[in-house]
Amino acid sequence: MLNEQTDSPAHRQGDPLDPDPALLDDDSVVALAETFRMLGDNTRVRILDVISRRERCVCDIARAVGMSESAVSHQLRLLRGQRLVRPRRSGRQVFYVLDDHHIVRLFAQGLEHVQENARSSRLRRAEPAAEQS
Amino acid sequence: MLNEQTDSPAHRQGDPLDPDPALLDDDSVVALAETFRMLGDNTRVRILDVISRRERCVCDIARAVGMSESAVSHQLRLLRGQRLVRPRRSGRQVFYVLDDHHIVRLFAQGLEHVQENARSSRLRRAEPAAEQS
């Protein structure tokens, strides 16, 4: 049923003073902010870090992040809801991976950004010390 | 002064049962989650969308997102604090761009993810309708 949910392709067009192509439509803005919000949590970042290296079962993730399996399962459900992680059943076990290459790259880009920030902060702090010595 | 702030390179090593390389250290986890949290807001997503196309002054951003300049300036200060946007002064005007190529790609990857999700949701909704026709 196509019309059960709003399926509007409507884009907020730039106003006449704005020579740019159409800005993101409201649905995309909300979905993108929700995706980032879901990623903006220390525990979920730790879980994504663990499974960004290779697929892992819930018990391995729980051990790696130092949390109970039920707490990890709860977070995995939230992450699945935003399609940030994907389960793969193998016999009795369920393994989790990052959902797709966008998420892999998104996580990697975010990490490079914060690591570069940390490096430049260290350099700025080191410079006055070096001048004093 | 190198030791004014904690400058620990300490990594949380995987436990002996974990054959993976070291997980992210605590500082990186917190910084990464903060970065994503900062991005996880509808207004800030709209602002980043506007300046992701080309550098823009505050008044142009305000007009494009339909907010006051002071409200936009407040959000830009928050985004600058996380080094997500960068100002460039030109005479009396200040233009804003995404801070670096990581942020450009991070935003683009997030957008591709939500757009792909939206496409597959539309397809799933369309399939039953097609079968009924």
CSV table of N, CA, C and O in Angstrom, one decimal, chain A residues 5 14 31 38 60 69 82 88 117 129:
chain,number,residue,atom,x,y,z
A,5,GLN,N,2.1,5.2,4.4
A,5,GLN,CA,3.0,6.2,5.0
A,5,GLN,C,3.2,7.3,4.0
A,5,GLN,O,3.1,7.2,2.8
A,14,GLY,N,15.4,25.8,-2.6
A,14,GLY,CA,16.0,27.0,-2.2
A,14,GLY,C,15.1,28.2,-2.6
A,14,GLY,O,14.5,28.1,-3.6
A,31,ALA,N,15.9,11.9,9.2
A,31,ALA,CA,16.5,10.5,9.2
A,31,ALA,C,18.0,10.7,9.5
A,31,ALA,O,18.6,9.8,10.2
A,38,MET,N,21.8,8.3,17.0
A,38,MET,CA,22.0,7.0,17.4
A,38,MET,C,23.5,6.6,17.6
A,38,MET,O,23.8,5.9,18.5
A,60,ASP,N,30.6,-12.2,22.6
A,60,ASP,CA,31.9,-11.6,22.4
A,60,ASP,C,31.9,-10.1,22.6
A,60,ASP,O,32.8,-9.5,23.1
A,69,GLU,N,25.1,-9.3,28.5
A,69,GLU,CA,24.6,-9.7,27.1
A,69,GLU,C,23.3,-9.0,26.9
A,69,GLU,O,23.0,-8.6,25.8
A,82,GLN,N,17.9,1.5,13.2
A,82,GLN,CA,18.4,2.5,12.3
A,82,GLN,C,19.3,1.9,11.2
A,82,GLN,O,20.0,2.6,10.5
A,88,ARG,N,23.7,-11.8,11.3
A,88,ARG,CA,23.9,-12.9,10.4
A,88,ARG,C,23.8,-14.2,11.2
A,88,ARG,O,24.6,-14.4,12.2
A,117,ASN,N,42.0,15.7,15.4
A,117,ASN,CA,41.8,16.8,16.4
A,117,ASN,C,42.7,16.6,17.6
A,117,ASN,O,43.3,17.5,18.1
A,129,ALA,N,55.5,24.4,25.5
A,129,ALA,CA,56.4,23.7,26.4
A,129,ALA,C,57.8,23.6,25.7
A,129,ALA,O,58.8,23.8,26.4
